[in-house]
Coordinates of C-alpha atoms and ligand atoms in Angstrom, one line a residue:
M1 CA 1.1 -54.7 80.1
H2 CA -0.1 -52.4 82.5
A3 CA -3.6 -51.1 82.9
A4 CA -4.0 -47.5 82.1
L5 CA -5.2 -45.0 84.7
P6 CA -8.7 -44.2 84.2
H7 CA -9.1 -40.4 83.4
N8 CA -10.9 -39.7 86.6
E9 CA -8.4 -41.3 88.7
S10 CA -8.3 -39.0 91.7
D11 CA -11.9 -39.0 92.1
R12 CA -11.7 -42.4 92.1
L13 CA -9.4 -42.5 94.6
A14 CA -11.6 -40.2 96.9
A15 CA -14.2 -42.5 96.6
L16 CA -12.2 -45.6 97.6
R17 CA -10.9 -43.9 100.4
A18 CA -14.4 -42.5 101.4
L19 CA -15.5 -46.2 101.6
C20 CA -13.0 -46.4 104.7
Q21 CA -12.2 -50.0 103.9
L22 CA -8.4 -50.0 103.1
D23 CA -6.6 -51.8 105.6
T24 CA -9.3 -52.9 107.7
P25 CA -9.6 -56.4 109.4
P26 CA -11.6 -59.2 107.8
D27 CA -15.1 -58.8 107.4
P28 CA -17.4 -62.3 107.7
E29 CA -20.0 -61.2 105.2
F30 CA -17.4 -60.4 102.7
D31 CA -15.4 -63.5 103.4
L32 CA -19.0 -65.6 102.7
I33 CA -19.6 -64.1 99.6
T34 CA -15.7 -64.7 98.3
E35 CA -16.3 -68.4 99.2
L36 CA -19.4 -68.6 97.6
A37 CA -18.1 -67.3 94.4
A38 CA -15.1 -69.7 94.4
K39 CA -17.4 -72.6 95.2
T40 CA -19.8 -71.7 92.6
F41 CA -17.2 -71.6 89.9
N42 CA -15.0 -74.3 91.2
A43 CA -12.2 -71.5 91.3
P44 CA -9.4 -72.3 93.8
L45 CA -8.5 -68.3 94.1
A46 CA -11.1 -65.5 94.5
A47 CA -11.0 -62.4 95.8
I48 CA -12.7 -59.0 96.5
S49 CA -9.7 -56.8 95.5
L50 CA -9.8 -52.8 96.1
I51 CA -7.5 -50.9 93.6
D52 CA -5.5 -48.2 95.6
A53 CA -3.2 -45.8 94.1
D54 CA -0.3 -48.2 93.8
R55 CA -1.6 -51.6 95.2
Q56 CA -4.5 -53.8 94.8
W57 CA -5.5 -54.3 98.6
F58 CA -8.0 -57.7 99.5
K59 CA -10.5 -57.1 101.5
S60 CA -11.5 -60.9 101.6
R61 CA -9.5 -63.6 99.7
V62 CA -9.7 -67.1 99.3
G63 CA -6.7 -69.2 98.5
I64 CA -4.3 -66.1 98.3
A65 CA -1.9 -65.9 100.9
V66 CA -0.8 -62.1 100.5
S67 CA -2.8 -59.3 101.6
E68 CA -1.8 -56.8 98.8
T69 CA 0.1 -56.8 95.4
P70 CA 1.6 -54.1 93.4
R71 CA -1.3 -52.4 91.2
D72 CA 0.9 -52.9 88.1
V73 CA 0.7 -57.0 88.2
A74 CA -3.3 -56.7 89.1
F75 CA -5.4 -58.2 86.7
C76 CA -8.0 -56.5 88.6
A77 CA -6.5 -53.0 87.8
H78 CA -7.6 -53.6 84.1
A79 CA -11.1 -54.8 85.1
I80 CA -12.2 -51.6 87.2
H81 CA -12.3 -49.8 83.8
I82 CA -15.1 -51.8 82.2
A83 CA -18.8 -52.0 83.1
E84 CA -18.8 -55.6 81.8
P85 CA -17.0 -58.6 83.6
T86 CA -13.7 -59.0 82.5
V87 CA -13.3 -62.6 81.0
V88 CA -9.5 -64.1 80.5
L89 CA -10.0 -67.7 79.8
D90 CA -6.2 -68.3 78.9
A91 CA -4.0 -65.3 80.2
R92 CA -0.9 -66.9 78.2
T93 CA -2.7 -66.2 74.9
D94 CA -4.1 -62.7 76.3
G95 CA -1.8 -59.7 75.0
R96 CA -2.5 -57.6 78.3
F97 CA -1.6 -60.6 80.5
A98 CA 0.9 -62.9 78.9
D99 CA 3.7 -61.6 80.3
N100 CA 2.6 -60.7 83.9
P101 CA 4.9 -62.3 86.2
L102 CA 1.7 -63.8 88.2
V103 CA 1.0 -65.9 84.9
T104 CA 5.0 -66.7 83.9
G105 CA 5.5 -67.4 87.5
A106 CA 3.6 -68.6 90.6
P107 CA 0.5 -68.7 91.0
H108 CA 0.5 -69.2 87.6
I109 CA -2.7 -67.5 86.7
R110 CA -4.5 -69.1 83.4
F111 CA -8.0 -68.3 84.1
Y112 CA -9.8 -64.9 85.3
V113 CA -12.9 -63.2 85.9
G114 CA -13.3 -59.9 87.5
V115 CA -16.7 -57.9 87.8
P116 CA -16.0 -54.5 88.7
L117 CA -17.3 -52.8 91.9
R118 CA -18.6 -49.6 90.5
N119 CA -20.4 -46.8 93.0
P120 CA -23.5 -45.0 91.9
A121 CA -21.5 -42.6 90.2
G122 CA -19.8 -45.6 88.0
L123 CA -16.3 -45.4 89.4
G124 CA -14.6 -48.6 89.4
L125 CA -13.1 -49.1 92.8
G126 CA -12.3 -53.0 92.6
T127 CA -13.6 -56.2 91.8
L128 CA -15.2 -59.5 92.7
C129 CA -12.9 -62.0 90.9
I130 CA -12.3 -65.6 90.4
I131 CA -9.0 -67.0 89.6
G132 CA -8.0 -70.5 88.2
T133 CA -4.4 -71.9 87.2
E134 CA -6.1 -74.1 84.3
P135 CA -7.1 -72.4 81.2
R136 CA -11.0 -72.6 80.4
A137 CA -12.9 -73.3 77.3
A138 CA -15.5 -71.0 78.3
F139 CA -17.2 -68.7 80.8
T140 CA -21.1 -68.2 79.9
D141 CA -23.3 -65.2 80.3
A142 CA -25.3 -67.2 82.8
E143 CA -22.3 -67.5 84.8
A144 CA -21.4 -63.9 84.4
A145 CA -24.8 -62.8 85.6
V146 CA -24.3 -65.1 88.7
L147 CA -21.0 -63.3 89.5
Q148 CA -22.6 -59.8 88.7
Y149 CA -25.1 -60.9 91.3
L150 CA -22.8 -61.5 94.0
S151 CA -20.7 -58.3 93.2
A152 CA -23.9 -56.4 94.0
L153 CA -24.0 -58.0 97.1
V154 CA -20.6 -56.8 97.8
M155 CA -21.6 -53.3 96.7
A156 CA -24.4 -53.3 99.2
R157 CA -22.5 -54.3 101.9
L158 CA -19.7 -51.8 101.3
D159 CA -22.5 -49.1 101.0
T160 CA -23.9 -50.3 104.5
L161 CA -20.7 -50.3 106.1
R162 CA -20.2 -46.8 105.0
T163 CA -23.8 -45.1 105.9
I164 CA -25.0 -46.8 108.9
G165 CA -23.7 -44.7 111.8
Y166 CA -19.9 -45.8 111.1
V167 CA -18.4 -42.6 109.5
D168 CA -17.3 -39.6 111.1
S169 CA -19.4 -36.7 109.1
L170 CA -16.8 -34.2 109.6
T171 CA -13.8 -36.0 108.6
L172 CA -15.3 -38.8 106.9
L173 CA -13.1 -41.4 108.6
P174 CA -14.4 -44.1 110.4
N175 CA -16.1 -43.4 113.8
R176 CA -15.6 -44.7 117.1
T177 CA -18.3 -47.5 116.9
R178 CA -16.6 -48.6 113.6
F179 CA -13.2 -48.8 115.4
V180 CA -14.6 -50.7 118.2
Q181 CA -16.1 -53.2 115.9
D182 CA -12.8 -53.4 113.6
L183 CA -10.9 -54.0 116.9
Q184 CA -13.1 -57.1 117.6
A185 CA -12.0 -58.7 114.3
W186 CA -8.5 -57.8 114.5
M187 CA -8.3 -59.5 117.6
V188 CA -9.5 -62.9 116.4
D189 CA -7.8 -62.5 113.2
A190 CA -6.0 -65.6 112.2
A191 CA -3.2 -63.5 110.1
A192 CA -1.4 -62.1 113.2
P193 CA -1.5 -62.7 116.7
P194 CA -3.0 -60.1 119.1
E195 CA 0.1 -59.2 120.6
Q196 CA 1.6 -58.4 117.6
R197 CA -0.7 -55.6 116.9
A198 CA -1.5 -52.2 118.9
A199 CA -4.4 -49.9 118.8
V200 CA -2.6 -46.5 118.8
A201 CA -4.1 -43.3 119.3
I202 CA -3.2 -39.8 119.0
D203 CA -4.7 -36.7 120.9
I204 CA -3.9 -33.5 118.7
C205 CA -4.5 -31.0 121.2
E206 CA -5.7 -30.5 124.8
A207 CA -9.6 -30.3 125.2
D208 CA -9.1 -27.1 127.0
Y209 CA -7.1 -25.9 123.9
F210 CA -9.9 -27.0 121.5
H211 CA -12.7 -25.5 123.5
S212 CA -10.9 -22.3 123.7
M213 CA -10.4 -22.4 119.8
E214 CA -14.0 -22.9 119.5
R215 CA -14.6 -19.9 121.5
A216 CA -12.3 -17.9 120.2
L217 CA -12.5 -18.6 116.4
G218 CA -15.8 -20.5 116.2
C219 CA -16.9 -24.3 115.5
D220 CA -16.2 -23.9 111.6
Y221 CA -12.7 -22.8 112.6
A222 CA -12.3 -25.5 114.8
E223 CA -13.6 -28.1 112.7
G224 CA -11.5 -27.1 109.8
Y225 CA -8.5 -27.6 112.3
I226 CA -9.6 -31.0 112.8
V227 CA -9.9 -31.8 109.3
A228 CA -6.3 -30.3 108.7
A229 CA -5.1 -32.6 111.4
K230 CA -6.8 -35.4 109.8
Q231 CA -5.0 -34.5 106.5
R232 CA -1.8 -34.6 107.9
L233 CA -2.0 -37.6 109.5
V234 CA -3.6 -39.4 106.4
A235 CA -0.6 -38.0 104.3
A236 CA 2.3 -38.7 106.8
L237 CA 1.1 -42.3 107.5
P238 CA -0.2 -43.7 104.6
H239 CA -1.5 -47.3 104.3
T240 CA -2.7 -46.8 107.7
S241 CA -6.9 -46.8 108.3
W242 CA -7.6 -44.1 110.7
Y243 CA -10.6 -43.6 112.7
R244 CA -11.8 -40.4 114.5
I245 CA -12.9 -41.7 117.8
G246 CA -13.2 -38.4 120.0
P247 CA -13.4 -34.9 119.3
T248 CA -9.8 -34.3 119.1
L249 CA -8.9 -38.0 119.2
F250 CA -7.8 -40.1 115.8
A251 CA -6.9 -43.8 116.4
C252 CA -5.7 -46.7 114.3
V253 CA -4.3 -50.5 114.6
R254 CA -0.8 -51.2 113.6
A255 CA 1.3 -54.0 113.3
V256 CA 4.0 -54.3 116.1
P257 CA 5.6 -57.8 115.9
E258 CA 9.0 -56.7 117.4
P259 CA 9.3 -55.0 120.8
D260 CA 10.9 -52.1 119.5
D261 CA 8.1 -51.4 116.5
L262 CA 5.8 -49.6 119.2
D263 CA 8.5 -47.2 119.7
A264 CA 9.0 -46.7 116.0
V265 CA 5.1 -46.0 115.6
F266 CA 5.1 -43.3 118.3
D267 CA 8.3 -41.9 116.6
E268 CA 6.3 -41.7 113.1
L269 CA 3.5 -40.3 115.1
W270 CA 5.8 -37.5 116.5
Q271 CA 7.3 -36.9 113.4
A272 CA 3.9 -36.4 111.7
T273 CA 2.6 -34.0 114.6
A274 CA 6.1 -31.9 115.5
A275 CA 5.4 -29.2 113.6
P276 CA 2.8 -26.3 114.1
L277 CA -0.2 -27.1 112.4
E278 CA -1.1 -24.4 110.4
H279 CA -5.0 -23.6 109.8
L280 CA -6.3 -20.4 107.7
G281 CA -2.7 -18.8 108.4
I282 CA -3.1 -19.4 112.4
P283 CA 0.0 -21.9 113.4
H284 CA -0.9 -23.9 116.5
A285 CA 2.0 -25.1 118.3
S286 CA 2.2 -29.2 118.4
A287 CA 0.5 -30.3 121.6
A288 CA -0.2 -34.0 120.7
S289 CA -0.2 -37.0 123.0
A290 CA -0.1 -40.6 122.2
G291 CA -1.1 -43.8 123.6
A292 CA -1.2 -47.3 122.7
V293 CA -2.7 -50.6 124.0
R294 CA -1.6 -54.3 122.6
L295 CA -4.5 -56.0 121.4
D296 CA -3.7 -59.1 123.7
H297 CA -5.4 -56.7 126.2
R298 CA -7.4 -58.4 128.8
G299 CA -10.6 -56.5 128.3
D300 CA -12.9 -56.7 125.0
A301 CA -12.6 -54.2 122.3
A302 CA -14.6 -51.5 124.0
D303 CA -12.0 -51.9 127.0
I304 CA -9.2 -51.4 124.6
V305 CA -10.8 -48.2 123.6
R306 CA -11.3 -47.2 127.1
A307 CA -7.6 -48.3 127.8
L308 CA -6.3 -46.5 124.7
I309 CA -7.9 -43.2 126.0
S310 CA -6.6 -43.6 129.6
A311 CA -3.1 -44.5 128.2
V312 CA -3.3 -41.1 126.1
D313 CA -4.4 -38.8 129.3
S314 CA -1.5 -40.4 131.3
A315 CA 0.9 -39.4 128.5
R316 CA -0.6 -35.8 128.7
Q317 CA -0.5 -35.8 132.6
Q318 CA 2.7 -36.9 132.9
G319 CA 4.1 -34.7 129.9
I320 CA 5.8 -37.5 128.2
G321 CA 4.0 -37.3 124.8
R322 CA 3.8 -41.2 124.8
C323 CA 2.6 -43.8 126.9
T324 CA 1.8 -47.5 126.4
F325 CA -1.1 -48.7 128.5
E326 CA -0.1 -50.6 131.4
Q327 CA -2.3 -52.6 133.5
C328 CA -1.0 -51.9 137.2
D329 CA -1.6 -47.9 136.3
D330 CA -5.1 -48.9 135.2
E331 CA -5.7 -50.7 138.4
R332 CA -4.3 -47.5 140.0
Q333 CA -6.5 -45.4 137.9
R334 CA -9.6 -47.6 138.6
L335 CA -9.0 -48.0 142.2
A336 CA -8.8 -44.0 142.4
F337 CA -12.1 -43.8 140.6
R338 CA -13.8 -46.4 142.8
L339 CA -12.9 -44.3 145.5
L340 CA -14.2 -41.2 144.5
T341 CA -17.3 -43.1 143.5
A342 CA -17.4 -44.4 147.0
L343 CA -17.1 -41.4 148.6
P344 CA -20.8 -39.8 148.6
A345 CA -21.8 -43.3 150.6
A346 CA -19.4 -42.9 152.6
L347 CA -20.3 -39.5 153.6
A348 CA -24.0 -40.3 154.0
A349 CA -23.0 -43.6 156.2
N350 CA -22.5 -43.0 159.6
D351 CA -20.1 -45.6 160.0
Q352 CA -17.4 -45.2 157.7
L353 CA -15.5 -41.9 158.1
S354 CA -14.1 -41.1 161.7
L355 CA -11.6 -38.8 163.0
H356 CA -8.6 -39.8 164.7
Y357 CA -6.7 -37.7 167.0
Q358 CA -3.0 -37.1 167.2
P359 CA -1.7 -35.1 170.3
R360 CA 0.6 -31.9 169.7
V361 CA 2.8 -31.2 173.0
A362 CA 4.5 -28.3 174.1
L363 CA 8.4 -29.5 173.7
G364 CA 9.5 -27.9 177.2
S365 CA 7.0 -29.4 179.5
G366 CA 5.6 -32.2 177.4
L367 CA 2.2 -30.8 178.3
C368 CA -0.5 -32.0 175.5
I369 CA -1.5 -28.5 174.2
G370 CA -3.6 -29.7 171.2
V371 CA -4.7 -32.5 169.2
E372 CA -4.8 -32.6 165.3
A373 CA -8.0 -34.4 163.9
L374 CA -7.1 -36.8 161.1
L375 CA -9.8 -38.4 158.8
R376 CA -10.1 -42.0 158.8
W377 CA -12.1 -43.9 156.3
Q378 CA -13.0 -47.8 156.8
H379 CA -14.8 -49.0 153.6
P380 CA -16.9 -52.1 153.9
T381 CA -15.2 -54.1 151.2
M382 CA -12.1 -52.0 150.6
G383 CA -10.9 -51.8 153.9
N384 CA -8.8 -48.9 155.7
V385 CA -8.3 -46.2 153.1
A386 CA -5.6 -43.7 153.5
P387 CA -6.3 -40.0 153.3
A388 CA -3.5 -40.0 151.0
D389 CA -5.4 -41.9 148.6
F390 CA -8.5 -40.0 148.7
I391 CA -8.1 -36.7 149.9
A392 CA -5.8 -35.5 147.0
L393 CA -8.4 -37.2 144.6
A394 CA -11.2 -35.6 146.2
E395 CA -9.5 -32.1 146.1
K396 CA -10.1 -32.3 142.5
T397 CA -13.9 -32.3 142.7
A398 CA -16.7 -30.9 144.3
L399 CA -16.6 -33.9 146.6
M400 CA -14.1 -32.0 148.9
W401 CA -16.0 -29.2 149.9
R402 CA -18.5 -32.4 151.4
V403 CA -15.6 -34.0 152.8
T404 CA -14.4 -30.5 154.7
Q405 CA -18.2 -29.9 155.9
W406 CA -18.3 -33.5 157.7
V407 CA -14.7 -33.3 159.4
L408 CA -15.6 -29.6 160.4
N409 CA -19.0 -31.1 161.7
A410 CA -17.6 -34.2 163.6
G411 CA -14.5 -32.3 164.6
F412 CA -16.6 -29.3 166.0
E413 CA -18.7 -31.8 167.6
Q414 CA -16.0 -33.7 169.5
A415 CA -14.5 -30.3 170.3
A416 CA -17.6 -29.1 172.3
K417 CA -17.5 -32.3 174.0
W418 CA -14.3 -31.9 175.5
Q419 CA -14.7 -28.4 176.2
K420 CA -17.8 -29.3 178.1
L421 CA -15.8 -32.0 180.2
G422 CA -13.3 -29.1 180.8
Y423 CA -10.3 -30.0 178.7
R424 CA -8.2 -27.2 177.4
F425 CA -6.2 -28.3 174.6
S426 CA -6.9 -27.1 171.2
V427 CA -8.4 -29.5 168.3
S428 CA -6.7 -28.5 164.9
L429 CA -8.7 -29.6 161.7
N430 CA -7.4 -29.8 158.3
I431 CA -9.1 -28.0 155.5
S432 CA -7.9 -27.9 151.9
A433 CA -6.9 -24.9 149.8
H434 CA -9.7 -25.1 147.7
D435 CA -12.3 -24.6 150.7
L436 CA -10.7 -21.4 151.2
D437 CA -11.5 -20.1 147.4
H438 CA -15.1 -21.1 148.5
A439 CA -16.9 -17.9 149.0
D440 CA -19.1 -19.9 151.3
F441 CA -16.6 -20.7 153.5
A442 CA -16.6 -18.4 156.6
D443 CA -20.5 -18.7 156.4
M444 CA -20.5 -22.4 156.5
L445 CA -18.2 -22.0 159.7
E446 CA -20.6 -19.6 161.3
T447 CA -23.5 -22.1 160.4
L448 CA -21.6 -24.9 162.2
L449 CA -20.8 -22.8 165.2
A450 CA -24.6 -22.0 165.6
K451 CA -24.9 -25.8 165.7
H452 CA -22.2 -26.8 168.4
A453 CA -21.7 -24.3 171.0
L454 CA -18.0 -24.3 171.4
Q455 CA -15.1 -21.8 171.9
T456 CA -13.1 -21.0 168.9
A457 CA -10.0 -19.9 170.4
L458 CA -9.6 -23.7 171.2
I459 CA -10.1 -24.4 167.5
E460 CA -7.3 -24.4 165.0
L461 CA -7.9 -24.7 161.1
E462 CA -4.8 -25.9 159.0
F463 CA -4.3 -25.0 155.6
T464 CA -1.1 -25.7 153.4
E465 CA 1.0 -23.1 151.4
S466 CA -0.9 -24.3 148.1
A467 CA -3.5 -22.1 149.2
M468 CA -1.1 -18.9 148.7
S469 CA -1.5 -19.9 144.8
L470 CA -5.2 -18.5 145.3
R471 CA -6.4 -15.1 144.4
P472 CA -4.5 -13.1 147.2
E473 CA -7.2 -10.7 148.0
R474 CA -9.9 -13.5 148.2
L475 CA -7.4 -15.5 150.4
H476 CA -6.8 -12.8 152.8
E477 CA -10.5 -11.9 153.3
Q478 CA -11.1 -15.3 153.9
L479 CA -8.5 -15.6 156.6
Q480 CA -9.3 -12.6 158.3
Q481 CA -13.0 -13.6 158.5
I482 CA -11.9 -16.8 159.9
R483 CA -9.9 -14.7 162.4
A484 CA -13.0 -12.5 163.3
L485 CA -14.7 -15.7 164.2
G486 CA -12.0 -16.4 166.8
F487 CA -10.3 -19.4 165.1
Q488 CA -6.7 -19.9 165.2
L489 CA -4.9 -20.5 161.9
S490 CA -1.9 -22.6 161.0
I491 CA 0.2 -23.2 158.2
D492 CA 0.7 -26.8 157.4
D493 CA 3.7 -28.9 156.2
F494 CA 5.5 -25.5 155.9
G495 CA 8.6 -25.5 153.4
T496 CA 7.2 -27.8 151.1
G497 CA 5.2 -25.4 148.8
Y498 CA 5.5 -21.7 147.8
S499 CA 7.0 -20.4 151.0
N500 CA 5.9 -17.1 149.8
L501 CA 7.7 -15.1 152.6
T502 CA 6.0 -11.6 151.8
Y503 CA 2.7 -13.6 152.4
L504 CA 4.1 -14.9 155.6
K505 CA 4.3 -11.3 157.0
R506 CA 0.8 -10.5 156.0
L507 CA -0.9 -13.8 156.8
P508 CA -3.2 -13.6 160.1
A509 CA -2.0 -17.1 160.9
T510 CA -0.3 -17.8 164.4
V511 CA 1.2 -21.0 164.0
I512 CA 3.5 -22.7 161.5
K513 CA 4.0 -26.3 161.4
I514 CA 7.3 -27.5 159.7
D515 CA 6.9 -30.5 157.3
Q516 CA 7.9 -33.7 158.4
S517 CA 10.1 -34.4 155.3
F518 CA 12.7 -31.8 156.9
V519 CA 12.1 -32.9 160.5
R520 CA 12.6 -36.6 159.6
N521 CA 16.3 -36.1 158.7
V522 CA 17.5 -33.2 161.1
L523 CA 20.2 -35.4 162.3
A524 CA 21.4 -36.9 159.3
D525 CA 21.0 -34.3 156.6
D526 CA 22.9 -31.2 157.0
K527 CA 20.8 -29.2 154.6
D528 CA 17.6 -30.1 156.4
A529 CA 19.0 -29.2 159.7
T530 CA 19.7 -25.7 158.2
I531 CA 16.2 -25.6 156.8
V532 CA 14.7 -26.3 160.2
R533 CA 16.8 -23.9 162.4
A534 CA 15.8 -21.3 159.4
I535 CA 12.0 -21.8 159.7
I536 CA 12.4 -21.9 163.5
A537 CA 14.2 -18.6 163.7
L538 CA 12.2 -17.0 160.8
G539 CA 9.2 -18.0 162.3
H540 CA 9.8 -16.4 165.8
E541 CA 10.9 -13.5 164.4
L542 CA 7.8 -13.0 162.5
G543 CA 5.7 -13.8 165.7
Y544 CA 4.6 -17.3 165.1
M545 CA 4.9 -20.1 167.5
V546 CA 6.3 -22.9 165.6
V547 CA 5.7 -26.8 165.7
A548 CA 7.9 -29.8 164.5
E549 CA 5.6 -32.4 162.6
G550 CA 7.2 -35.9 162.3
I551 CA 9.2 -36.2 165.2
E552 CA 9.9 -39.9 165.5
S553 CA 12.9 -40.5 167.8
Q554 CA 14.1 -39.0 171.3
A555 CA 17.1 -37.6 169.7
V556 CA 15.2 -35.7 166.9
H557 CA 12.7 -34.3 169.7
D558 CA 15.6 -33.0 171.8
Q559 CA 17.4 -31.6 169.0
V560 CA 14.7 -29.4 167.5
R561 CA 13.8 -28.2 171.1
L562 CA 17.3 -27.1 171.3
W563 CA 16.8 -25.2 168.3
G564 CA 14.2 -23.4 170.1
C565 CA 10.9 -25.0 168.5
D566 CA 7.9 -24.6 170.5
E567 CA 6.0 -27.5 170.1
G568 CA 5.9 -30.9 168.3
Q569 CA 3.8 -33.8 166.8
G570 CA 5.0 -37.2 165.8
Y571 CA 5.0 -41.0 166.4
H572 CA 7.5 -40.8 169.0
I573 CA 5.2 -38.7 171.1
A574 CA 1.9 -40.4 170.1
R575 CA 0.3 -41.8 167.1
P576 CA -3.3 -40.9 165.7
M577 CA -5.9 -42.3 167.9
P578 CA -9.7 -42.9 168.3
V579 CA -11.0 -40.5 171.0
A580 CA -11.1 -43.1 173.7
L581 CA -7.5 -44.0 173.2
L582 CA -6.6 -40.6 173.3
E583 CA -8.7 -39.6 176.3
A584 CA -6.5 -42.6 178.2
W585 CA -3.6 -41.5 176.8
L586 CA -4.1 -38.0 178.6
L587 CA -4.5 -39.5 181.7
W588 CA -1.2 -41.0 181.7
P589 CA 1.6 -39.4 183.7
I590 CA 3.7 -37.5 180.8
G591 CA 7.0 -39.1 181.4
T592 CA 5.4 -42.5 180.5
R593 CA 3.4 -41.5 177.7
I594 CA 6.1 -41.9 175.1
A595 CA 6.6 -45.5 175.8
A596 CA 2.9 -46.2 175.8
S597 CA 2.1 -44.5 172.5
Ligands
C2E601 P1 -1.1 -33.3 157.6 O1 -2.1 -32.7 158.0 O2 0.7 -33.1 157.5 O3 -1.1 -34.8 158.7 C1 0.0 -35.3 159.3 C2 0.4 -36.5 158.7 O4 1.4 -37.1 159.3 C3 -0.9 -37.5 159.4 O5 -0.7 -38.4 158.4 C4 -0.2 -38.2 160.5 O6 -0.7 -39.3 160.8 C5 1.2 -38.4 160.0 N1 2.4 -38.4 161.2 C6 2.2 -37.8 162.2 N2 3.0 -37.9 162.9 C7 4.1 -38.5 162.1 C8 5.4 -39.1 162.4 O7 5.9 -39.3 163.1 N3 5.9 -39.8 161.2 C9 5.2 -40.0 160.0 N4 5.9 -40.6 159.0 N5 4.2 -39.4 159.7 C10 3.5 -38.9 160.9 P2 -2.2 -39.1 157.6 O8 -3.4 -39.0 158.9 O9 -2.2 -40.2 156.9 O10 -2.9 -37.4 156.9 C11 -2.1 -37.3 155.9 C12 -2.7 -35.9 155.2 O11 -3.6 -36.1 154.7 C13 -2.7 -34.9 156.1 O12 -1.2 -34.6 156.2 C14 -3.6 -34.0 155.7 O13 -3.0 -33.3 154.8 C15 -4.6 -34.8 154.9 N6 -5.8 -35.1 155.7 C16 -5.8 -35.8 156.9 N7 -7.0 -35.7 157.5 C17 -7.3 -34.6 156.9 C18 -8.7 -34.1 156.8 O14 -9.7 -34.1 157.4 N8 -8.9 -32.8 155.9 C19 -8.3 -32.5 154.9 N9 -8.4 -31.2 154.2 N10 -7.1 -33.1 154.7 C20 -6.6 -34.0 155.9
MG602 MG1 -2.7 -31.2 159.1
MG603 MG1 1.4 -31.5 158.1

C-alpha cells in the first residue's frame, strides 16, 4: 500500500529543499547518530531518510547498500505523516507493508521503527529509522523515547547546518563555505573514488554584464535575475545539489565514472542555459561559461574551488563555453601571477631589470644609426624572464606605467651618457599603447628630460599599431606633444595590427618597422615578399623611413636592401647586448661585425 501524499506536500518539499541536504556527501555527525541507533536497538539496518518527491534518499545509512529507493516502497514515507514513532513489529502482518517488495523480497524487512524528523512547522521531512529482518515481540515506550531523543539530535544538526553561515540568503542554496566543506567529505567518500567525481561550476553571465544590469536596472532586478537563473538550473538538473559560490557562479558535484561523462554534464548545462533567460519581461541572451575539476585534484577542497574558478575563466576567455581544469594551464596562470606580483619588487630593486641594446644599421653602408633598448629581467629565483612573458601581462595592469617609467628613465640615462661620449646613433625605446592613453605621458617625458640632459632628436619612441585603437583625438594629441618635445616616433611591428592606412597618412611618426614575421619568410613565401615590398613602397610614398626587423640571414638582408628598405635590425646583424658588449661591437670594423654578433 502506498503512503498517501500529505495535503501540504508542496510546502513540505519546499522545506526539505531549504535544508540543502539532498544529494550531499556523508556527514560524520549524522553517521554517529545512525550507528548509535543501530547499536542501541541491535538493529542490522538504520538510516536517516529524507522523503523527496519521488524517492527516499539516505543522508546516513548503516547496513543499507543503496543511496536511495523509490518513494512508493519506503516505510518512512508512511512514518513522516505521524507525529509518534511508527512501530512495525512484523511487516508480514501489517496491511500497509505485507505486499511491499522490500518485505516479500530482499532485504526481507520484518521489524521497523521510524521517528519522523519534523521541522518547527510540523512538516515531516524524513525519519530516523531502525530496521530488522526478524520480527520482534515488542518495542517499549522507553525505547521509543530514546529513538526520539536521537531524532531530536538529527533535527538539531540539520538546523545547525542550515543556519550557521552555510546558506546563501538570496537563493537559499548552500554557499561557498558549505561547498568547500562538502567537497572535503566527497574527496574521501568511500562510495566512489575521487577521480569518478567532478566539481562543476557554471557562471551564468560575465561580471561586467551583471554590474551593468545592477547599474541600469537596480540591485533588486539583478537579484531577481540570479534567482531566476537558480530556478532554471534546479529545474533542468533535478537530483543535483546546487551551491551558489560566487555572485553569478553556481556549482555542484557530479558523478563522472566514464571519460565521456563530463562532456555529458557540460551538454546538460549547455542545454539548460542555451535559451535566453527572461526576467520581468527582459530576455538575457545566454552567456554562460562552465568549468570542471575532478576531485582527484592535487590540492585540497579550497584549491578545487580556486581551480574551478580558473577553469570557468579560461572557458570564458577562450570563448569556448566549457573548460576542464588542466594542471599545465594552471601552472602557466600561476607563473603569470607570480611574475606580476614579483614585478613591483623588481622595479624597486636596482639589480633585476636592465636594458640590452640591439643595433639597427643602414642597409646600404652598414653604419649603426641606432640601437633599440630591450628590457631584460633577471629574477633572483626564477632566472631570466623574457619580455614576451611579462610585458603583455603588465600591460593588463597599472604596473605597465611604472615599467615604462623605469625603461624611459634608464634609457634616457644611458642615451645621455652616450651623447656626452660623442656617439651619434639614436636610442629607440619601446612604449606600450596604453601609455599613450595616459593623460600624463608627455608630462612624464618632460620631467625625465629635466633630469637627464639630452638631445631628444636622438631618442626614438616605438609604439605599435594597437595604439590606433585608442581614442583618435587623444592619440593624435599625445603624439603631437611628443614630437613637439623633439622625439622621433616609429611604428613598431608594422603589418601585424590594424594597419589603418588613413592613420598612416596623418600620424606624426617618421619610421615604420616591418614586423619580423613577414621579413623572416621573404625568400620562402611569395605573399610575405609581396607584403614587405608593398610596405616599403607605401612607407616611402608617405615619407617614412622603413626598417626591416628580424633579419636573420645575409640573403634576407640583401633581398630587403634590393627592394629599397632603408635600415635593418636582426640577429644576423647583431643580437641585443648589454652596454659594454655593444660598445665593443661598435668598435669592430663594419665588415667583420656580422661574424662576431
Ligand atoms: P620588439 O619591440 O619588436 O623588439 C624586437 C624583438 O625581436 C626583441 O625581442 C628582439 O630581441 C627580437 N629580435 C631582434 N632581432 C631578431 C631576429 O633576427 N630574429 C628573431 N627571432 N628575433 C629578433 P625581445 O627583447 O624578446 O622583446 C620582445 C618584445 O617585448 C619587443 O618586441 C617589445 O614589444 C617588448 N619589449 C621589450 N622591451 C620592452 C620595453 O622596454 N617596453 C615595452 N613596452 N615593450 C618592450
Ligand atoms: Mg620595438
Ligand atoms: Mg618590433
